Backbone as a printed PyTorch tensor [residue, N CA C, xyz], in Angstrom:
tensor([[[ 96.6600, 166.0320, 127.2540],
         [ 96.5440, 164.5880, 127.4690],
         [ 95.6300, 164.3050, 128.6540]],

        [[ 94.7490, 163.3160, 128.4980],
         [ 93.8390, 162.9930, 129.5800],
         [ 94.5250, 162.0940, 130.6030]],

        [[ 94.0230, 162.1650, 131.8350],
         [ 94.5760, 161.3460, 132.9060],
         [ 94.3500, 159.8670, 132.6230]],

        [[ 93.2760, 159.5540, 131.8620],
         [ 92.9950, 158.1590, 131.5500],
         [ 94.1330, 157.5280, 130.7520]],

        [[ 94.6960, 158.2730, 129.8150],
         [ 95.7860, 157.7490, 128.9950],
         [ 97.0080, 157.4670, 129.8540]],

        [[ 97.3000, 158.3560, 130.7890],
         [ 98.4380, 158.1630, 131.6890],
         [ 98.2250, 156.9270, 132.5550]],

        [[ 97.0210, 156.7650, 133.0930],
         [ 96.7340, 155.6180, 133.9500],
         [ 96.8310, 154.3040, 133.1710]],

        [[ 96.3330, 154.2970, 131.9460],
         [ 96.4270, 153.1000, 131.1210],
         [ 97.8820, 152.7410, 130.8440]],

        [[ 98.7080, 153.7520, 130.6230],
         [100.1280, 153.5080, 130.3890],
         [100.7980, 152.9520, 131.6350]],

        [[100.4690, 153.5260, 132.7910],
         [101.0550, 153.0560, 134.0490],
         [100.6690, 151.6030, 134.3230]],

        [[ 99.4230, 151.2470, 134.0090],
         [ 98.9640, 149.8760, 134.2430],
         [ 99.6420, 148.8820, 133.3070]],

        [[100.2450, 149.3730, 132.2390],
         [100.9070, 148.4920, 131.2740],
         [102.3900, 148.3030, 131.5660]],

        [[102.9270, 149.0660, 132.5100],
         [104.3820, 149.0400, 132.7260],
         [104.8860, 147.7070, 133.2540]],

        [[104.1110, 147.0790, 134.1430],
         [104.5590, 145.8130, 134.7390],
         [103.9170, 144.6600, 133.9790]],

        [[104.5470, 144.2540, 132.8940],
         [104.0720, 143.1310, 132.0910],
         [105.0490, 141.9750, 132.3030]],

        [[104.5670, 140.7930, 132.6990],
         [105.4520, 139.6740, 133.0220],
         [106.4740, 139.3370, 131.9390]],

        [[106.0500, 139.3810, 130.6870],
         [106.9740, 139.0420, 129.6050],
         [108.1260, 140.0370, 129.5140]],

        [[107.8170, 141.3140, 129.6880],
         [108.8590, 142.3420, 129.6550],
         [109.8090, 142.1990, 130.8400]],

        [[109.2600, 141.9400, 132.0200],
         [110.0920, 141.7470, 133.2070],
         [111.0650, 140.5860, 133.0050]],

        [[110.5700, 139.4860, 132.4550],
         [111.4120, 138.3170, 132.2370],
         [112.5330, 138.6250, 131.2490]],

        [[112.2070, 139.3540, 130.1900],
         [113.2110, 139.6810, 129.1870],
         [114.2840, 140.6050, 129.7500]],

        [[113.8580, 141.6520, 130.4540],
         [114.8150, 142.6010, 131.0310],
         [115.7110, 141.8970, 132.0550]],

        [[115.1280, 141.0470, 132.8640],
         [115.8940, 140.3190, 133.8890],
         [116.9550, 139.4320, 133.2380]],

        [[116.5850, 138.7670, 132.1440],
         [117.5340, 137.8970, 131.4480],
         [118.6400, 138.7050, 130.7790]],

        [[118.2920, 139.8050, 130.1550],
         [119.2870, 140.6320, 129.4730],
         [120.2930, 141.2300, 130.4520]],

        [[119.8390, 141.5520, 131.6490],
         [120.7350, 142.1330, 132.6550],
         [121.7630, 141.1250, 133.1610]],

        [[121.5210, 139.8370, 132.9320],
         [122.4640, 138.8010, 133.3620],
         [123.4830, 138.4790, 132.2740]],

        [[123.3320, 139.0780, 131.0930],
         [124.2260, 138.7980, 129.9750],
         [125.5860, 139.4730, 130.1840]],

        [[126.6120, 139.0330, 129.4570],
         [127.9470, 139.6280, 129.5850],
         [128.0020, 141.1150, 129.2450]],

        [[127.1710, 141.5730, 128.3120],
         [127.1570, 142.9870, 127.9240],
         [125.7410, 143.5340, 128.1050]],

        [[125.2620, 143.6850, 129.3380],
         [123.8570, 144.0560, 129.5730],
         [123.4770, 145.4310, 129.0400]],

        [[124.3850, 146.4030, 129.1440],
         [124.0360, 147.7600, 128.6850],
         [123.7670, 147.7820, 127.1870]],

        [[124.6100, 147.1170, 126.4260],
         [124.4560, 147.0770, 124.9720],
         [123.1720, 146.3610, 124.5830]],

        [[122.9030, 145.2250, 125.2000],
         [121.7190, 144.4470, 124.8630],
         [120.4370, 145.1430, 125.3070]],

        [[120.4650, 145.7260, 126.4920],
         [119.2580, 146.3930, 126.9930],
         [118.9640, 147.6460, 126.1770]],

        [[120.0050, 148.3350, 125.7290],
         [119.8060, 149.5050, 124.8600],
         [119.1230, 149.0930, 123.5630]],

        [[119.5890, 147.9890, 122.9710],
         [118.9760, 147.4870, 121.7370],
         [117.5330, 147.0710, 121.9830]],

        [[117.2850, 146.4530, 123.1150],
         [115.9360, 146.0120, 123.4860],
         [114.9820, 147.2030, 123.5740]],

        [[115.4050, 148.2480, 124.2620],
         [114.5700, 149.4280, 124.4560],
         [114.3280, 150.1540, 123.1360]],

        [[115.3820, 150.3530, 122.3640],
         [115.2540, 151.0780, 121.0940],
         [114.3210, 150.3330, 120.1360]],

        [[114.5290, 149.0150, 120.0040],
         [113.6880, 148.2270, 119.0920],
         [112.2320, 148.2110, 119.5580]],

        [[112.0400, 148.0520, 120.8590],
         [110.6760, 148.0180, 121.3780],
         [109.9560, 149.3360, 121.2040]],

        [[110.6230, 150.4250, 121.5620],
         [110.0100, 151.7450, 121.4210],
         [109.7320, 152.0790, 119.9600]],

        [[110.6620, 151.7440, 119.0800],
         [110.4670, 152.0270, 117.6540],
         [109.2230, 151.3110, 117.1350]],

        [[109.0430, 150.0770, 117.5740],
         [107.8900, 149.2860, 117.1370],
         [106.5800, 149.8490, 117.6760]],

        [[106.5120, 150.0990, 118.9800],
         [105.2530, 150.5370, 119.5830],
         [104.8870, 151.9650, 119.1810]],

        [[105.8830, 152.8360, 119.0670],
         [105.6060, 154.2140, 118.6370],
         [105.1280, 154.2340, 117.1870]],

        [[105.7940, 153.4510, 116.3290],
         [105.3900, 153.3920, 114.9220],
         [103.9650, 152.8690, 114.8020]],

        [[103.6230, 151.8570, 115.5920],
         [102.2660, 151.3240, 115.5840],
         [101.2710, 152.3930, 116.0100]],

        [[101.5990, 153.1150, 117.0720],
         [100.7040, 154.1580, 117.5640],
         [100.4790, 155.2620, 116.5540]],

        [[101.5460, 155.7100, 115.9210],
         [101.4270, 156.7690, 114.9150],
         [100.6140, 156.2960, 113.7160]],

        [[100.7930, 155.0240, 113.3480],
         [100.0250, 154.4810, 112.2280],
         [ 98.5330, 154.5220, 112.5200]],

        [[ 98.1750, 154.1820, 113.7490],
         [ 96.7600, 154.1580, 114.1310],
         [ 96.1650, 155.5550, 114.1230]],

        [[ 96.8320, 156.5210, 114.7720],
         [ 96.2120, 157.8420, 114.9130],
         [ 96.3370, 158.6980, 113.6580]],

        [[ 97.3210, 158.4380, 112.8130],
         [ 97.4880, 159.2480, 111.6020],
         [ 96.8820, 158.5820, 110.3710]],

        [[ 97.2630, 157.3490, 110.1070],
         [ 96.8220, 156.6850, 108.8710],
         [ 95.4530, 156.0450, 109.0220]],

        [[ 95.2440, 155.3230, 110.1100],
         [ 93.9860, 154.6100, 110.2960],
         [ 92.9280, 155.4970, 110.9260]],

        [[ 93.3460, 156.4000, 111.7850],
         [ 92.3950, 157.2860, 112.4490],
         [ 91.6020, 156.5900, 113.5310]],

        [[ 92.2150, 155.5840, 114.1990],
         [ 91.5170, 154.8620, 115.2570],
         [ 90.3790, 154.0430, 114.6770]],

        [[ 89.2870, 153.9340, 115.3750],
         [ 88.1450, 153.1550, 114.8890],
         [ 87.0670, 154.0850, 114.3310]],

        [[ 87.4230, 155.3570, 114.1410],
         [ 86.4240, 156.3240, 113.6860],
         [ 86.7950, 156.9170, 112.3490]],

        [[ 85.7880, 157.4450, 111.6620],
         [ 86.0200, 158.0990, 110.3840],
         [ 85.8200, 159.6010, 110.4900]],

        [[ 85.1690, 160.0540, 111.5370],
         [ 84.9040, 161.4740, 111.6940],
         [ 85.4580, 162.0020, 112.9900]],

        [[ 86.7230, 161.7430, 113.2270],
         [ 87.3420, 162.1430, 114.4930],
         [ 87.1970, 163.6310, 114.7260]],

        [[ 86.9280, 163.9770, 115.9650],
         [ 86.8670, 165.3920, 116.3170],
         [ 85.4670, 165.8680, 116.6460]],

        [[ 84.4180, 165.2320, 116.0990],
         [ 83.0530, 165.6500, 116.3890],
         [ 82.6420, 165.1370, 117.7660]],

        [[ 81.6580, 165.8150, 118.3740],
         [ 81.2230, 165.4210, 119.7080],
         [ 80.6090, 164.0230, 119.7000]],

        [[ 79.8500, 163.7130, 118.6420],
         [ 79.2480, 162.3800, 118.5620],
         [ 80.3100, 161.2990, 118.4700]],

        [[ 81.3190, 161.5390, 117.6450],
         [ 82.4130, 160.5750, 117.4970],
         [ 83.1380, 160.3720, 118.8090]],

        [[ 83.4500, 161.4640, 119.4930],
         [ 84.1290, 161.3660, 120.7840],
         [ 83.3030, 160.5420, 121.7620]],

        [[ 81.9980, 160.8240, 121.7980],
         [ 81.1310, 160.1130, 122.7280],
         [ 81.0710, 158.6240, 122.4460]],

        [[ 80.9300, 158.2520, 121.1690],
         [ 80.8480, 156.8390, 120.8060],
         [ 82.1410, 156.1100, 121.1520]],

        [[ 83.2730, 156.7180, 120.7860],
         [ 84.5620, 156.0710, 121.0410],
         [ 84.8050, 155.9060, 122.5360]],

        [[ 84.5100, 156.9470, 123.3160],
         [ 84.7290, 156.8670, 124.7570],
         [ 83.7880, 155.8470, 125.3980]],

        [[ 82.5540, 155.7770, 124.9100],
         [ 81.5910, 154.8090, 125.4440],
         [ 82.0380, 153.3770, 125.1550]],

        [[ 82.4220, 153.1030, 123.9160],
         [ 82.8750, 151.7610, 123.5330],
         [ 84.1480, 151.3850, 124.2910]],

        [[ 85.0980, 152.3170, 124.3370],
         [ 86.3620, 152.0480, 125.0330],
         [ 86.1190, 151.7940, 126.5130]],

        [[ 85.2260, 152.5810, 127.1080],
         [ 84.9120, 152.4010, 128.5270],
         [ 84.2840, 151.0500, 128.8120]],

        [[ 83.3560, 150.6370, 127.9610],
         [ 82.7070, 149.3410, 128.1420],
         [ 83.7050, 148.1930, 128.0040]],

        [[ 84.6090, 148.3150, 127.0380],
         [ 85.6430, 147.2850, 126.8620],
         [ 86.5250, 147.1760, 128.0990]],

        [[ 86.9090, 148.3360, 128.6430],
         [ 87.7650, 148.3400, 129.8320],
         [ 87.0510, 147.7160, 131.0290]],

        [[ 85.7700, 148.0240, 131.1960],
         [ 85.0030, 147.4700, 132.3080],
         [ 84.8370, 145.9590, 132.1640]],

        [[ 84.5200, 145.5050, 130.9680],
         [ 84.3800, 144.0650, 130.7200],
         [ 85.7060, 143.3590, 131.0140]],

        [[ 86.8070, 143.9550, 130.5700],
         [ 88.1160, 143.3670, 130.8310],
         [ 88.3940, 143.2860, 132.3250]],

        [[ 88.0610, 144.3610, 133.0600],
         [ 88.2770, 144.3660, 134.5130],
         [ 87.4820, 143.2490, 135.1850]],

        [[ 86.2400, 143.0550, 134.7530],
         [ 85.3960, 142.0060, 135.3330],
         [ 85.9770, 140.6250, 135.0320]],

        [[ 86.4400, 140.4140, 133.8120],
         [ 86.9950, 139.1160, 133.4190],
         [ 88.2600, 138.7870, 134.2060]],

        [[ 89.1150, 139.7750, 134.3970],
         [ 90.3370, 139.5470, 135.1710],
         [ 90.0030, 139.3050, 136.6340]],

        [[ 89.0670, 140.0910, 137.1700],
         [ 88.6950, 139.9690, 138.5810],
         [ 88.0830, 138.6040, 138.8940]],

        [[ 87.2820, 138.0940, 137.9660],
         [ 86.6170, 136.8090, 138.1910],
         [ 87.5010, 135.6220, 137.8230]],

        [[ 88.6820, 135.8920, 137.2500],
         [ 89.5950, 134.8150, 136.8980],
         [ 89.3510, 134.1990, 135.5420]],

        [[ 88.3920, 134.7230, 134.7970],
         [ 88.1260, 134.1800, 133.4690],
         [ 89.2210, 134.5730, 132.4750]],

        [[ 89.9080, 135.6560, 132.7700],
         [ 91.0960, 136.0360, 132.0240],
         [ 92.2350, 136.0730, 133.0230]],

        [[ 93.3090, 135.3460, 132.7400],
         [ 94.4310, 135.2480, 133.6720],
         [ 95.4340, 136.3410, 133.4010]],

        [[ 95.7140, 137.1500, 134.4320],
         [ 96.6680, 138.2460, 134.2610],
         [ 98.1010, 137.7560, 134.3120]],

        [[ 98.3310, 136.5460, 134.8230],
         [ 99.6830, 136.0570, 135.0710],
         [100.6010, 136.2040, 133.8560]],

        [[100.0690, 135.9700, 132.6630],
         [100.8950, 136.0370, 131.4680],
         [100.7100, 137.3370, 130.6820]],

        [[100.0870, 138.3220, 131.2880],
         [ 99.9010, 139.5880, 130.5900],
         [ 98.6310, 139.5660, 129.7790]],

        [[ 97.5000, 139.5340, 130.4660],
         [ 96.2360, 139.2690, 129.8050],
         [ 95.7670, 140.3770, 128.8840]],

        [[ 96.2270, 141.6070, 129.0740],
         [ 95.7000, 142.6880, 128.2330],
         [ 96.3490, 142.7170, 126.8650]],

        [[ 97.3340, 141.8470, 126.6430],
         [ 98.0180, 141.7960, 125.3540],
         [ 97.7680, 140.4600, 124.6740]],

        [[ 97.9020, 140.4200, 123.3400],
         [ 97.7980, 139.1400, 122.6500],
         [ 98.9290, 138.2130, 123.1070]],

        [[ 98.7930, 136.9150, 122.8020],
         [ 99.8450, 135.9800, 123.1790],
         [101.1700, 136.3930, 122.5620]],

        [[102.2200, 136.4270, 123.3810],
         [103.5420, 136.7920, 122.8960],
         [104.1550, 135.6110, 122.1540]],

        [[104.7790, 135.8530, 121.0060],
         [105.4060, 134.7520, 120.2750],
         [106.3740, 133.9850, 121.1690]],

        [[106.3410, 132.6430, 121.0810],
         [107.1870, 131.8190, 121.9380],
         [108.6420, 131.8220, 121.4850]],

        [[108.9070, 132.2870, 120.2790],
         [110.2690, 132.2410, 119.7520],
         [111.2390, 133.0250, 120.6130]],

        [[110.8190, 134.2140, 121.0800],
         [111.7330, 135.0310, 121.8740],
         [112.0590, 134.3590, 123.1960]],

        [[111.0930, 133.5770, 123.7390],
         [111.3430, 132.8800, 124.9970],
         [112.4350, 131.8280, 124.8140]],

        [[112.4040, 131.1230, 123.6960],
         [113.4340, 130.1270, 123.4280],
         [114.7840, 130.7900, 123.2190]],

        [[114.7700, 131.9610, 122.5630],
         [116.0220, 132.6750, 122.3370],
         [116.6400, 133.1360, 123.6550]],

        [[115.8050, 133.5910, 124.5850],
         [116.3140, 134.0720, 125.8670],
         [116.8820, 132.9470, 126.7230]],

        [[116.4660, 131.7220, 126.4340],
         [116.9920, 130.5930, 127.1870],
         [118.3860, 130.2060, 126.7160]],

        [[118.7720, 130.6390, 125.5380],
         [120.0810, 130.3020, 125.0070],
         [121.0610, 131.4450, 125.1510]],

        [[121.9650, 131.5580, 124.1970],
         [122.9930, 132.5970, 124.2280],
         [122.3730, 133.9250, 123.8130]],

        [[122.4920, 134.9280, 124.6720],
         [121.8890, 136.2290, 124.4000],
         [122.7820, 137.0250, 123.4530]],

        [[122.2000, 137.4860, 122.3670],
         [122.9270, 138.2620, 121.3680],
         [122.1840, 139.5630, 121.1000]],

        [[122.8080, 140.4170, 120.3040],
         [122.1650, 141.6740, 119.9260],
         [120.8830, 141.3990, 119.1470]],

        [[120.9310, 140.3880, 118.2990],
         [119.7470, 140.0230, 117.5230],
         [118.6210, 139.5730, 118.4450]],

        [[118.9550, 138.8100, 119.4840],
         [117.9560, 138.3710, 120.4470],
         [117.2810, 139.5580, 121.1070]],

        [[118.0730, 140.5390, 121.5270],
         [117.5380, 141.7260, 122.1880],
         [116.6370, 142.5170, 121.2480]],

        [[117.0300, 142.6270, 119.9930],
         [116.2380, 143.3680, 119.0120],
         [114.8930, 142.6800, 118.7520]],

        [[114.8830, 141.3540, 118.8010],
         [113.6290, 140.6180, 118.6110],
         [112.7470, 140.7240, 119.8470]],

        [[113.3650, 140.6000, 121.0240],
         [112.6050, 140.5830, 122.2750],
         [111.9210, 141.9150, 122.5580]],

        [[112.5260, 143.0300, 122.1360],
         [111.9360, 144.3450, 122.3840],
         [110.5010, 144.4490, 121.8720]],

        [[110.2910, 144.2470, 120.5730],
         [108.9120, 144.2780, 120.0540],
         [108.0770, 143.0860, 120.5190]],

        [[108.6780, 141.8970, 120.6190],
         [107.9190, 140.6860, 120.9530],
         [107.2840, 140.7540, 122.3290]],

        [[107.9350, 141.4390, 123.2670],
         [107.3860, 141.5420, 124.6230],
         [106.5450, 142.7900, 124.8160]],

        [[106.3290, 143.5490, 123.7400],
         [105.4950, 144.7450, 123.8230],
         [104.4790, 144.7920, 122.6830]],

        [[103.8650, 143.6330, 122.4260],
         [102.7820, 143.5950, 121.4430],
         [101.6400, 144.4680, 121.9700]],

        [[101.1440, 145.4260, 121.1700],
         [100.0580, 146.2980, 121.6400],
         [ 98.8600, 145.5110, 122.1490]],

        [[ 98.4080, 145.8690, 123.3390],
         [ 97.2680, 145.1920, 123.9520],
         [ 96.0620, 146.1000, 124.0660]],

        [[ 95.1020, 145.6680, 124.8540],
         [ 93.8340, 146.3920, 124.9830],
         [ 94.0280, 147.8180, 125.4880]],

        [[ 94.8690, 148.0000, 126.5050],
         [ 95.0540, 149.3390, 127.0730],
         [ 95.6220, 150.3140, 126.0420]],

        [[ 96.5960, 149.8700, 125.2710],
         [ 97.2040, 150.7430, 124.2650],
         [ 96.1890, 151.0820, 123.1790]],

        [[ 95.4110, 150.0890, 122.7550],
         [ 94.4140, 150.3300, 121.7130],
         [ 93.3390, 151.3070, 122.1910]],

        [[ 92.9300, 151.1770, 123.4470],
         [ 91.9490, 152.1160, 124.0010],
         [ 92.5210, 153.5210, 124.0120]],

        [[ 93.7590, 153.6600, 124.4790],
         [ 94.4010, 154.9750, 124.5360],
         [ 94.5290, 155.5870, 123.1480]],

        [[ 94.9260, 154.7920, 122.1680],
         [ 95.1050, 155.3090, 120.8080],
         [ 93.7840, 155.7700, 120.2040]],

        [[ 92.7400, 155.0340, 120.4530],
         [ 91.4500, 155.4270, 119.8900],
         [ 90.8790, 156.6590, 120.5650]],

        [[ 91.1580, 156.8270, 121.8470],
         [ 90.7460, 158.0570, 122.5300],
         [ 91.5030, 159.2510, 121.9470]],

        [[ 92.8100, 159.0760, 121.7160],
         [ 93.6220, 160.1530, 121.1230],
         [ 93.0940, 160.5060, 119.7360]],

        [[ 92.8400, 159.4740, 118.9200],
         [ 92.3720, 159.7100, 117.5470],
         [ 90.9970, 160.3490, 117.5260]],

        [[ 90.1180, 159.8960, 118.4090],
         [ 88.7460, 160.4030, 118.4170],
         [ 88.6710, 161.8660, 118.8110]],

        [[ 89.6130, 162.3210, 119.6250],
         [ 89.6040, 163.7150, 120.0490],
         [ 90.1690, 164.6420, 118.9770]],

        [[ 90.5810, 164.0600, 117.8620],
         [ 91.0080, 164.8890, 116.7380],
         [ 92.1860, 165.7840, 117.0450]],

        [[ 93.1350, 165.2710, 117.8520],
         [ 94.3100, 166.0680, 118.1910],
         [ 95.0940, 166.4180, 116.9310]],

        [[ 95.7590, 167.5620, 116.9490],
         [ 96.6230, 167.9300, 115.8470],
         [ 97.7370, 166.8990, 115.7350]],

        [[ 98.3630, 166.8430, 114.5550],
         [ 99.3630, 165.8110, 114.2940],
         [100.4500, 165.7750, 115.3630]],

        [[101.0140, 166.9370, 115.6850],
         [102.0890, 166.9840, 116.6700],
         [101.5880, 166.6540, 118.0700]],

        [[100.3830, 167.0920, 118.4070],
         [ 99.8220, 166.7930, 119.7160],
         [ 99.5770, 165.2960, 119.8670]],

        [[ 99.0220, 164.6830, 118.8150],
         [ 98.7820, 163.2480, 118.8530],
         [100.0830, 162.4700, 118.9820]],

        [[101.1070, 162.8920, 118.2300],
         [102.4070, 162.2240, 118.2990],
         [103.0090, 162.3630, 119.6870]],

        [[102.8530, 163.5220, 120.3040],
         [103.3870, 163.7490, 121.6480],
         [102.6920, 162.8350, 122.6550]],

        [[101.3700, 162.6870, 122.5370],
         [100.6310, 161.8300, 123.4540],
         [101.0380, 160.3610, 123.2990]],

        [[101.2440, 159.9380, 122.0490],
         [101.7210, 158.5750, 121.8030],
         [103.1070, 158.3860, 122.4150]],

        [[103.9740, 159.3700, 122.2570],
         [105.3320, 159.2950, 122.8050],
         [105.3010, 159.1960, 124.3210]],

        [[104.4830, 160.0250, 124.9690],
         [104.3880, 160.0010, 126.4280],
         [103.8770, 158.6500, 126.9100]],

        [[102.8420, 158.1160, 126.2560],
         [102.3230, 156.8040, 126.6490],
         [103.4330, 155.7620, 126.6110]],

        [[104.2090, 155.7610, 125.5370],
         [105.2390, 154.7400, 125.3690],
         [106.4010, 154.9090, 126.3390]],

        [[106.7480, 156.1430, 126.6470],
         [107.8110, 156.3700, 127.6330],
         [107.3830, 155.8120, 128.9880]],

        [[106.1140, 156.0390, 129.3490],
         [105.5960, 155.4910, 130.6160],
         [105.5460, 153.9680, 130.5460]],

        [[105.0900, 153.4440, 129.4190],
         [104.9980, 151.9980, 129.2340],
         [106.3710, 151.3270, 129.3980]],

        [[107.4100, 151.9700, 128.8940],
         [108.7700, 151.4340, 128.9480],
         [109.5430, 151.9440, 130.1610]],

        [[108.8360, 152.4410, 131.1640],
         [109.5130, 153.0120, 132.3270],
         [110.4440, 152.0050, 133.0030]],

        [[110.0100, 150.7600, 133.0900],
         [110.8320, 149.7510, 133.7630],
         [112.1290, 149.4600, 133.0100]],

        [[112.1000, 149.0790, 131.7210],
         [113.3640, 148.8480, 131.0230],
         [114.2210, 150.1060, 130.9040]],

        [[113.5890, 151.2840, 130.7610],
         [114.3620, 152.5240, 130.7060],
         [115.0570, 152.7820, 132.0430]],

        [[114.3210, 152.5870, 133.1410],
         [114.9200, 152.7600, 134.4540],
         [116.0240, 151.7600, 134.7110]],

        [[115.8030, 150.5020, 134.2920],
         [116.8240, 149.4770, 134.4580],
         [118.0850, 149.8230, 133.6680]],

        [[117.9060, 150.3820, 132.4790],
         [119.0500, 150.7670, 131.6590],
         [119.8530, 151.8750, 132.3240]],

        [[119.1710, 152.8610, 132.8850],
         [119.8570, 153.9620, 133.5640],
         [120.6780, 153.4390, 134.7450]],

        [[120.0720, 152.5750, 135.5610],
         [120.7860, 152.0140, 136.7140],
         [121.9160, 151.1050, 136.2530]],

        [[121.6620, 150.3630, 135.1700],
         [122.6540, 149.4200, 134.6580],
         [123.9270, 150.1150, 134.2040]],

        [[123.8030, 151.3450, 133.7440],
         [124.9870, 152.0840, 133.2880],
         [125.9840, 152.2530, 134.4350]],

        [[125.4750, 152.3750, 135.6450],
         [126.3280, 152.5730, 136.8120],
         [126.5850, 151.2670, 137.5640]],

        [[125.4870, 150.5190, 137.8340],
         [125.6030, 149.3030, 138.6460],
         [124.7110, 148.2060, 138.0770]],

        [[125.2410, 147.3900, 137.1560],
         [124.4410, 146.3380, 136.5210],
         [123.8210, 145.3640, 137.5220]],

        [[124.5670, 144.9750, 138.5520],
         [124.0490, 144.0340, 139.5350],
         [122.8560, 144.5840, 140.2820]],

        [[122.9160, 145.8560, 140.6160],
         [121.8100, 146.4970, 141.3210],
         [120.5630, 146.5430, 140.4490]],

        [[120.7390, 146.8210, 139.1670],
         [119.6030, 146.8900, 138.2430],
         [118.8620, 145.5640, 138.1900]],

        [[119.6000, 144.4550, 138.1360],
         [118.9580, 143.1410, 138.0710],
         [118.2130, 142.8390, 139.3700]],

        [[118.7800, 143.2660, 140.4960],
         [118.1080, 143.0630, 141.7660],
         [116.8000, 143.8290, 141.8470]],

        [[116.8040, 145.0510, 141.3270],
         [115.5930, 145.8660, 141.3410],
         [114.5090, 145.2380, 140.4710]],

        [[114.8910, 144.7980, 139.2710],
         [113.9270, 144.1740, 138.3680],
         [113.3690, 142.9030, 138.9910]],

        [[114.2230, 142.1300, 139.6480],
         [113.7640, 140.9190, 140.3170],
         [112.7680, 141.2250, 141.4200]],

        [[113.0410, 142.2960, 142.1750],
         [112.1260, 142.6920, 143.2510],
         [110.7850, 143.1430, 142.6900]],

        [[110.8170, 143.8900, 141.5870],
         [109.5750, 144.3330, 140.9480],
         [108.7860, 143.1260, 140.4440]],

        [[109.4980, 142.1440, 139.8860],
         [108.8310, 140.9370, 139.3870],
         [108.1410, 140.1940, 140.5330]],

        [[108.8200, 140.0850, 141.6670],
         [108.2190, 139.4180, 142.8220],
         [107.0030, 140.1850, 143.3370]],

        [[107.1320, 141.5180, 143.3850],
         [106.0240, 142.3480, 143.8590],
         [104.8240, 142.2410, 142.9300]],

        [[105.0860, 142.2090, 141.6230],
         [103.9890, 142.1980, 140.6470],
         [103.1680, 140.9240, 140.7140]],

        [[103.7760, 139.8210, 141.1960],
         [103.0380, 138.5690, 141.2910],
         [101.8360, 138.6980, 142.2300]],

        [[101.9780, 139.5450, 143.2410],
         [100.9170, 139.6860, 144.2470],
         [100.0440, 140.9240, 144.0700]],

        [[100.5160, 141.9230, 143.3020],
         [ 99.7910, 143.1930, 143.2620],
         [ 99.3410, 143.6570, 141.8690]],

        [[100.0110, 143.2180, 140.8130],
         [ 99.6980, 143.7800, 139.4930],
         [ 98.2660, 143.4900, 139.0640]],

        [[ 97.7480, 142.3120, 139.4260],
         [ 96.3760, 141.9640, 139.0270],
         [ 95.3710, 142.9420, 139.6190]],

        [[ 95.5180, 143.2460, 140.9130],
         [ 94.5950, 144.1800, 141.5590],
         [ 94.7030, 145.5740, 140.9610]],

        [[ 95.9200, 145.9950, 140.6550],
         [ 96.1240, 147.3250, 140.0750],
         [ 95.4810, 147.4060, 138.7020]],

        [[ 95.6760, 146.3770, 137.8980],
         [ 95.1120, 146.3630, 136.5490],
         [ 93.5880, 146.3960, 136.5960]],

        [[ 92.9960, 145.6120, 137.5020],
         [ 91.5380, 145.5920, 137.6380],
         [ 91.0300, 146.9680, 138.0440]],

        [[ 91.6960, 147.5880, 139.0310],
         [ 91.2630, 148.8980, 139.5220],
         [ 91.3760, 149.9610, 138.4310]],

        [[ 92.4990, 149.9630, 137.7050],
         [ 92.6930, 150.9650, 136.6450],
         [ 91.6880, 150.7500, 135.5190]],

        [[ 91.5190, 149.5060, 135.0840],
         [ 90.5890, 149.2230, 133.9880],
         [ 89.1660, 149.6100, 134.3560]],

        [[ 88.7540, 149.2610, 135.5670],
         [ 87.3970, 149.5890, 136.0050],
         [ 87.2150, 151.0930, 136.1650]],

        [[ 88.1880, 151.7520, 136.7810],
         [ 88.0950, 153.1980, 137.0010],
         [ 88.0990, 153.9820, 135.7080]],

        [[ 89.0610, 153.6760, 134.8340],
         [ 89.1320, 154.3660, 133.5450],
         [ 87.8930, 154.0610, 132.7140]],

        [[ 87.4620, 152.8170, 132.7360],
         [ 86.2660, 152.4430, 131.9840],
         [ 85.0400, 153.2150, 132.4340]],

        [[ 84.8610, 153.3530, 133.7460],
         [ 83.7050, 154.0850, 134.2760],
         [ 83.7440, 155.5520, 133.8520]],

        [[ 84.9240, 156.1540, 133.9350],
         [ 85.0610, 157.5550, 133.5530],
         [ 84.7520, 157.7390, 132.0680]],

        [[ 85.2660, 156.8460, 131.2240],
         [ 85.0270, 156.9530, 129.7880],
         [ 83.5510, 156.7460, 129.4430]],

        [[ 82.8960, 155.8110, 130.1190],
         [ 81.4720, 155.5690, 129.8540],
         [ 80.6540, 156.8090, 130.2270]],

        [[ 80.8880, 157.3550, 131.4000],
         [ 80.1410, 158.5460, 131.8400],
         [ 80.4050, 159.7140, 130.8910]],

        [[ 81.6850, 159.9370, 130.5650],
         [ 82.0050, 161.0530, 129.6830],
         [ 81.4340, 160.8500, 128.2920]],

        [[ 81.4260, 159.5990, 127.8300],
         [ 80.8660, 159.3140, 126.5280],
         [ 79.3720, 159.5710, 126.4750]],

        [[ 78.6670, 159.1560, 127.5180],
         [ 77.2120, 159.3830, 127.5670],
         [ 76.8760, 160.8670, 127.6480]],

        [[ 77.6790, 161.6240, 128.3830],
         [ 77.4480, 163.0610, 128.5000],
         [ 77.7470, 163.7880, 127.1910]],

        [[ 78.6630, 163.2200, 126.4010],
         [ 79.0610, 163.8760, 125.1490],
         [ 78.0660, 163.6060, 124.0310]],

        [[ 77.4150, 162.4390, 124.0620],
         [ 76.4730, 162.0890, 122.9950],
         [ 75.2790, 163.0520, 122.9370]]])
């Protein structure tokens, strides 16, 4: 697995919509049960999407594994990441609502405002983890390198475990001390308001530059 994939996953961990959902679920009468459903549903959705891309669709390439294919995919992915970093840095794309992902359906937000149920948690898991630019870049890099089936699946799994690090960590803490878990998530949410934008810009620009250089050298 390349370091770029790990960095892209780390930059995706603090997503405002996910933080809001986890924070709300931790305040429910049965937080462990609801948060478990949230994590399982979300991971099942994102992992299935990732496997579909690298196995069935083959990313954006038809000849994965060749040096030319690797170079083209890395060059395109790098340019996309750099453009995204510039747009976020200049304010043309607002990170506040999770700019690297498509708009999250508003239905889950209305559900979280009412009575929290198992069904609500199952809906919120996938709804707050709609695949965004970083995940798509990572998947296409994995597919373009022509990894074996098991290797590709392992890389997708690792990306998603890192992506879900916050809800997974909250669930672990919640098993012992639910109140503490909510406090931690709240603190992370407050911290992300001031720092996540800079981190996302730095990761996108850095990963993009590395992919562009590597792509040009591979062509």
